[in-house]
Amino acid sequence: MFMPSKTSRRRAAAWLTGAAAVTGLGFAAAAPPAATAATPTPSAASADQAKPSELCFVNSNNANLRNGPGIQFPVVRRLNKGQGFVVVAPGPVWSAGHPWGEEGSVDYWIATRFLDC
């Protein structure tokens, strides 16, 4: 089974938490966002995104699964139309998760546009 490097896992974790800012192809620490008193309301764009641990289905053949959120990360696997993908970290452009039936496996990244949730 493929295991991403510690660096890939750290980059993905930092991207998910917003604790890093992309600088070219590297990552640099950024200041945490300031706390606000008001609770943000969901926007129309966020309503279209998958919810954590939601089963989605691939809508295209040969959809690439990558080590990280971007085309600069290598393709490590492909899924075909109709295959299930469990989204654990949704995003507007890239979503993290794993193929359906492979719970506990390493998380991959897929372009959100290839998922029907």
mmCIF file with all atom_site columns, C-alpha atoms in Angstrom:
data_model
loop_
_atom_site.group_PDB
_atom_site.id
_atom_site.type_symbol
_atom_site.label_atom_id
_atom_site.label_alt_id
_atom_site.label_comp_id
_atom_site.label_asym_id
_atom_site.label_entity_id
_atom_site.label_seq_id
_atom_site.pdbx_PDB_ins_code
_atom_site.Cartn_x
_atom_site.Cartn_y
_atom_site.Cartn_z
_atom_site.occupancy
_atom_site.B_iso_or_equiv
_atom_site.pdbx_formal_charge
_atom_site.auth_seq_id
_atom_site.auth_comp_id
_atom_site.auth_asym_id
_atom_site.auth_atom_id
_atom_site.pdbx_PDB_model_num
ATOM 1   C CA . MET A 1 1   ? 0.000   0.000  0.000   1.00 0.00 ? 1   MET A CA 1
ATOM 2   C CA . PHE A 1 2   ? 1.226   3.492  -0.842  1.00 0.00 ? 2   PHE A CA 1
ATOM 3   C CA . MET A 1 3   ? 2.150   5.686  2.133   1.00 0.00 ? 3   MET A CA 1
ATOM 4   C CA . PRO A 1 4   ? 2.811   9.382  1.594   1.00 0.00 ? 4   PRO A CA 1
ATOM 5   C CA . SER A 1 5   ? 5.879   10.883 3.159   1.00 0.00 ? 5   SER A CA 1
ATOM 6   C CA . LYS A 1 6   ? 5.718   12.722 6.477   1.00 0.00 ? 6   LYS A CA 1
ATOM 7   C CA . THR A 1 7   ? 6.248   15.952 4.567   1.00 0.00 ? 7   THR A CA 1
ATOM 8   C CA . SER A 1 8   ? 3.186   15.293 2.361   1.00 0.00 ? 8   SER A CA 1
ATOM 9   C CA . ARG A 1 9   ? 1.062   14.489 5.391   1.00 0.00 ? 9   ARG A CA 1
ATOM 10  C CA . ARG A 1 10  ? 2.245   17.643 7.178   1.00 0.00 ? 10  ARG A CA 1
ATOM 11  C CA . ARG A 1 11  ? 1.512   19.794 4.133   1.00 0.00 ? 11  ARG A CA 1
ATOM 12  C CA . ALA A 1 12  ? -1.963  18.317 3.799   1.00 0.00 ? 12  ALA A CA 1
ATOM 13  C CA . ALA A 1 13  ? -2.654  18.783 7.521   1.00 0.00 ? 13  ALA A CA 1
ATOM 14  C CA . ALA A 1 14  ? -1.420  22.372 7.381   1.00 0.00 ? 14  ALA A CA 1
ATOM 15  C CA . TRP A 1 15  ? -3.546  23.079 4.315   1.00 0.00 ? 15  TRP A CA 1
ATOM 16  C CA . LEU A 1 16  ? -6.630  21.654 6.013   1.00 0.00 ? 16  LEU A CA 1
ATOM 17  C CA . THR A 1 17  ? -6.162  23.691 9.177   1.00 0.00 ? 17  THR A CA 1
ATOM 18  C CA . GLY A 1 18  ? -5.220  26.874 7.356   1.00 0.00 ? 18  GLY A CA 1
ATOM 19  C CA . ALA A 1 19  ? -2.026  27.039 9.395   1.00 0.00 ? 19  ALA A CA 1
ATOM 20  C CA . ALA A 1 20  ? 0.158   27.430 6.326   1.00 0.00 ? 20  ALA A CA 1
ATOM 21  C CA . ALA A 1 21  ? 0.207   29.747 3.372   1.00 0.00 ? 21  ALA A CA 1
ATOM 22  C CA . VAL A 1 22  ? 1.329   28.577 -0.033  1.00 0.00 ? 22  VAL A CA 1
ATOM 23  C CA . THR A 1 23  ? 4.441   30.367 -1.224  1.00 0.00 ? 23  THR A CA 1
ATOM 24  C CA . GLY A 1 24  ? 5.329   29.088 -4.671  1.00 0.00 ? 24  GLY A CA 1
ATOM 25  C CA . LEU A 1 25  ? 5.524   25.323 -4.202  1.00 0.00 ? 25  LEU A CA 1
ATOM 26  C CA . GLY A 1 26  ? 6.604   25.533 -0.553  1.00 0.00 ? 26  GLY A CA 1
ATOM 27  C CA . PHE A 1 27  ? 4.699   26.301 2.588   1.00 0.00 ? 27  PHE A CA 1
ATOM 28  C CA . ALA A 1 28  ? 5.387   28.976 5.171   1.00 0.00 ? 28  ALA A CA 1
ATOM 29  C CA . ALA A 1 29  ? 3.776   29.485 8.543   1.00 0.00 ? 29  ALA A CA 1
ATOM 30  C CA . ALA A 1 30  ? 1.088   32.128 8.636   1.00 0.00 ? 30  ALA A CA 1
ATOM 31  C CA . ALA A 1 31  ? -0.508  33.919 11.540  1.00 0.00 ? 31  ALA A CA 1
ATOM 32  C CA . PRO A 1 32  ? -3.716  32.301 12.774  1.00 0.00 ? 32  PRO A CA 1
ATOM 33  C CA . PRO A 1 33  ? -6.898  34.138 11.766  1.00 0.00 ? 33  PRO A CA 1
ATOM 34  C CA . ALA A 1 34  ? -8.224  36.670 14.230  1.00 0.00 ? 34  ALA A CA 1
ATOM 35  C CA . ALA A 1 35  ? -11.171 35.494 16.329  1.00 0.00 ? 35  ALA A CA 1
ATOM 36  C CA . THR A 1 36  ? -14.473 37.176 15.602  1.00 0.00 ? 36  THR A CA 1
ATOM 37  C CA . ALA A 1 37  ? -17.482 37.496 17.854  1.00 0.00 ? 37  ALA A CA 1
ATOM 38  C CA . ALA A 1 38  ? -20.020 36.857 15.093  1.00 0.00 ? 38  ALA A CA 1
ATOM 39  C CA . THR A 1 39  ? -20.700 33.345 13.914  1.00 0.00 ? 39  THR A CA 1
ATOM 40  C CA . PRO A 1 40  ? -20.290 33.118 10.145  1.00 0.00 ? 40  PRO A CA 1
ATOM 41  C CA . THR A 1 41  ? -23.323 32.031 8.159   1.00 0.00 ? 41  THR A CA 1
ATOM 42  C CA . PRO A 1 42  ? -22.928 29.437 5.414   1.00 0.00 ? 42  PRO A CA 1
ATOM 43  C CA . SER A 1 43  ? -22.783 30.878 1.931   1.00 0.00 ? 43  SER A CA 1
ATOM 44  C CA . ALA A 1 44  ? -24.417 29.446 -1.173  1.00 0.00 ? 44  ALA A CA 1
ATOM 45  C CA . ALA A 1 45  ? -21.011 28.213 -2.363  1.00 0.00 ? 45  ALA A CA 1
ATOM 46  C CA . SER A 1 46  ? -20.384 26.224 0.818   1.00 0.00 ? 46  SER A CA 1
ATOM 47  C CA . ALA A 1 47  ? -23.812 24.585 0.554   1.00 0.00 ? 47  ALA A CA 1
ATOM 48  C CA . ASP A 1 48  ? -22.671 22.934 -2.699  1.00 0.00 ? 48  ASP A CA 1
ATOM 49  C CA . GLN A 1 49  ? -19.615 21.375 -1.065  1.00 0.00 ? 49  GLN A CA 1
ATOM 50  C CA . ALA A 1 50  ? -19.566 17.882 0.383   1.00 0.00 ? 50  ALA A CA 1
ATOM 51  C CA . LYS A 1 51  ? -20.012 17.435 4.109   1.00 0.00 ? 51  LYS A CA 1
ATOM 52  C CA . PRO A 1 52  ? -17.267 15.659 6.137   1.00 0.00 ? 52  PRO A CA 1
ATOM 53  C CA . SER A 1 53  ? -17.382 11.857 5.819   1.00 0.00 ? 53  SER A CA 1
ATOM 54  C CA . GLU A 1 54  ? -19.923 12.062 3.024   1.00 0.00 ? 54  GLU A CA 1
ATOM 55  C CA . LEU A 1 55  ? -20.036 9.343  0.373   1.00 0.00 ? 55  LEU A CA 1
ATOM 56  C CA . CYS A 1 56  ? -19.705 10.869 -3.074  1.00 0.00 ? 56  CYS A CA 1
ATOM 57  C CA . PHE A 1 57  ? -19.434 9.279  -6.502  1.00 0.00 ? 57  PHE A CA 1
ATOM 58  C CA . VAL A 1 58  ? -16.870 9.962  -9.214  1.00 0.00 ? 58  VAL A CA 1
ATOM 59  C CA . ASN A 1 59  ? -18.492 11.524 -12.301 1.00 0.00 ? 59  ASN A CA 1
ATOM 60  C CA . SER A 1 60  ? -15.660 10.973 -14.800 1.00 0.00 ? 60  SER A CA 1
ATOM 61  C CA . ASN A 1 61  ? -13.405 8.144  -15.922 1.00 0.00 ? 61  ASN A CA 1
ATOM 62  C CA . ASN A 1 62  ? -9.737  8.214  -14.901 1.00 0.00 ? 62  ASN A CA 1
ATOM 63  C CA . ALA A 1 63  ? -10.164 10.851 -12.180 1.00 0.00 ? 63  ALA A CA 1
ATOM 64  C CA . ASN A 1 64  ? -6.740  11.392 -10.598 1.00 0.00 ? 64  ASN A CA 1
ATOM 65  C CA . LEU A 1 65  ? -6.094  10.833 -6.901  1.00 0.00 ? 65  LEU A CA 1
ATOM 66  C CA . ARG A 1 66  ? -3.086  12.809 -5.686  1.00 0.00 ? 66  ARG A CA 1
ATOM 67  C CA . ASN A 1 67  ? -0.824  13.101 -2.641  1.00 0.00 ? 67  ASN A CA 1
ATOM 68  C CA . GLY A 1 68  ? -1.826  16.697 -2.024  1.00 0.00 ? 68  GLY A CA 1
ATOM 69  C CA . PRO A 1 69  ? -4.206  19.478 -3.047  1.00 0.00 ? 69  PRO A CA 1
ATOM 70  C CA . GLY A 1 70  ? -2.846  20.576 -6.395  1.00 0.00 ? 70  GLY A CA 1
ATOM 71  C CA . ILE A 1 71  ? -1.613  19.439 -9.773  1.00 0.00 ? 71  ILE A CA 1
ATOM 72  C CA . GLN A 1 72  ? 1.986   19.788 -8.582  1.00 0.00 ? 72  GLN A CA 1
ATOM 73  C CA . PHE A 1 73  ? 1.440   16.642 -6.475  1.00 0.00 ? 73  PHE A CA 1
ATOM 74  C CA . PRO A 1 74  ? 1.947   13.289 -8.212  1.00 0.00 ? 74  PRO A CA 1
ATOM 75  C CA . VAL A 1 75  ? -0.948  11.105 -9.357  1.00 0.00 ? 75  VAL A CA 1
ATOM 76  C CA . VAL A 1 76  ? -0.890  7.960  -7.223  1.00 0.00 ? 76  VAL A CA 1
ATOM 77  C CA . ARG A 1 77  ? -4.123  6.317  -8.330  1.00 0.00 ? 77  ARG A CA 1
ATOM 78  C CA . ARG A 1 78  ? -7.153  6.754  -10.602 1.00 0.00 ? 78  ARG A CA 1
ATOM 79  C CA . LEU A 1 79  ? -10.875 6.159  -10.090 1.00 0.00 ? 79  LEU A CA 1
ATOM 80  C CA . ASN A 1 80  ? -13.572 5.635  -12.715 1.00 0.00 ? 80  ASN A CA 1
ATOM 81  C CA . LYS A 1 81  ? -17.094 6.957  -13.104 1.00 0.00 ? 81  LYS A CA 1
ATOM 82  C CA . GLY A 1 82  ? -19.493 5.574  -10.506 1.00 0.00 ? 82  GLY A CA 1
ATOM 83  C CA . GLN A 1 83  ? -16.853 4.577  -7.965  1.00 0.00 ? 83  GLN A CA 1
ATOM 84  C CA . GLY A 1 84  ? -17.455 5.762  -4.402  1.00 0.00 ? 84  GLY A CA 1
ATOM 85  C CA . PHE A 1 85  ? -15.185 8.251  -2.650  1.00 0.00 ? 85  PHE A CA 1
ATOM 86  C CA . VAL A 1 86  ? -15.621 9.152  1.031   1.00 0.00 ? 86  VAL A CA 1
ATOM 87  C CA . VAL A 1 87  ? -14.890 12.853 1.510   1.00 0.00 ? 87  VAL A CA 1
ATOM 88  C CA . VAL A 1 88  ? -13.401 13.616 4.937   1.00 0.00 ? 88  VAL A CA 1
ATOM 89  C CA . ALA A 1 89  ? -12.195 17.163 4.200   1.00 0.00 ? 89  ALA A CA 1
ATOM 90  C CA . PRO A 1 90  ? -14.279 18.966 1.569   1.00 0.00 ? 90  PRO A CA 1
ATOM 91  C CA . GLY A 1 91  ? -13.025 21.983 -0.278  1.00 0.00 ? 91  GLY A CA 1
ATOM 92  C CA . PRO A 1 92  ? -14.141 24.233 -3.117  1.00 0.00 ? 92  PRO A CA 1
ATOM 93  C CA . VAL A 1 93  ? -11.371 23.030 -5.458  1.00 0.00 ? 93  VAL A CA 1
ATOM 94  C CA . TRP A 1 94  ? -9.759  19.960 -3.817  1.00 0.00 ? 94  TRP A CA 1
ATOM 95  C CA . SER A 1 95  ? -11.315 17.431 -1.441  1.00 0.00 ? 95  SER A CA 1
ATOM 96  C CA . ALA A 1 96  ? -9.491  14.876 0.718   1.00 0.00 ? 96  ALA A CA 1
ATOM 97  C CA . GLY A 1 97  ? -10.749 11.394 1.398   1.00 0.00 ? 97  GLY A CA 1
ATOM 98  C CA . HIS A 1 98  ? -10.417 7.762  0.455   1.00 0.00 ? 98  HIS A CA 1
ATOM 99  C CA . PRO A 1 99  ? -12.057 5.308  -1.931  1.00 0.00 ? 99  PRO A CA 1
ATOM 100 C CA . TRP A 1 100 ? -15.251 3.779  -0.573  1.00 0.00 ? 100 TRP A CA 1
ATOM 101 C CA . GLY A 1 101 ? -14.622 0.476  1.210   1.00 0.00 ? 101 GLY A CA 1
ATOM 102 C CA . GLU A 1 102 ? -11.047 1.403  2.116   1.00 0.00 ? 102 GLU A CA 1
ATOM 103 C CA . GLU A 1 103 ? -11.698 2.998  5.496   1.00 0.00 ? 103 GLU A CA 1
ATOM 104 C CA . GLY A 1 104 ? -8.513  3.537  7.454   1.00 0.00 ? 104 GLY A CA 1
ATOM 105 C CA . SER A 1 105 ? -6.490  3.858  4.258   1.00 0.00 ? 105 SER A CA 1
ATOM 106 C CA . VAL A 1 106 ? -4.346  6.832  3.480   1.00 0.00 ? 106 VAL A CA 1
ATOM 107 C CA . ASP A 1 107 ? -6.242  9.953  2.403   1.00 0.00 ? 107 ASP A CA 1
ATOM 108 C CA . TYR A 1 108 ? -5.939  11.107 -1.173  1.00 0.00 ? 108 TYR A CA 1
ATOM 109 C CA . TRP A 1 109 ? -6.876  14.373 -2.846  1.00 0.00 ? 109 TRP A CA 1
ATOM 110 C CA . ILE A 1 110 ? -9.269  14.663 -5.784  1.00 0.00 ? 110 ILE A CA 1
ATOM 111 C CA . ALA A 1 111 ? -10.506 17.700 -7.704  1.00 0.00 ? 111 ALA A CA 1
ATOM 112 C CA . THR A 1 112 ? -13.963 18.436 -6.258  1.00 0.00 ? 112 THR A CA 1
ATOM 113 C CA . ARG A 1 113 ? -15.434 18.950 -9.744  1.00 0.00 ? 113 ARG A CA 1
ATOM 114 C CA . PHE A 1 114 ? -15.054 15.174 -10.334 1.00 0.00 ? 114 PHE A CA 1
ATOM 115 C CA . LEU A 1 115 ? -17.383 14.335 -7.419  1.00 0.00 ? 115 LEU A CA 1
ATOM 116 C CA . ASP A 1 116 ? -21.163 14.150 -7.245  1.00 0.00 ? 116 ASP A CA 1
ATOM 117 C CA . CYS A 1 117 ? -22.194 14.459 -3.598  1.00 0.00 ? 117 CYS A CA 1
#
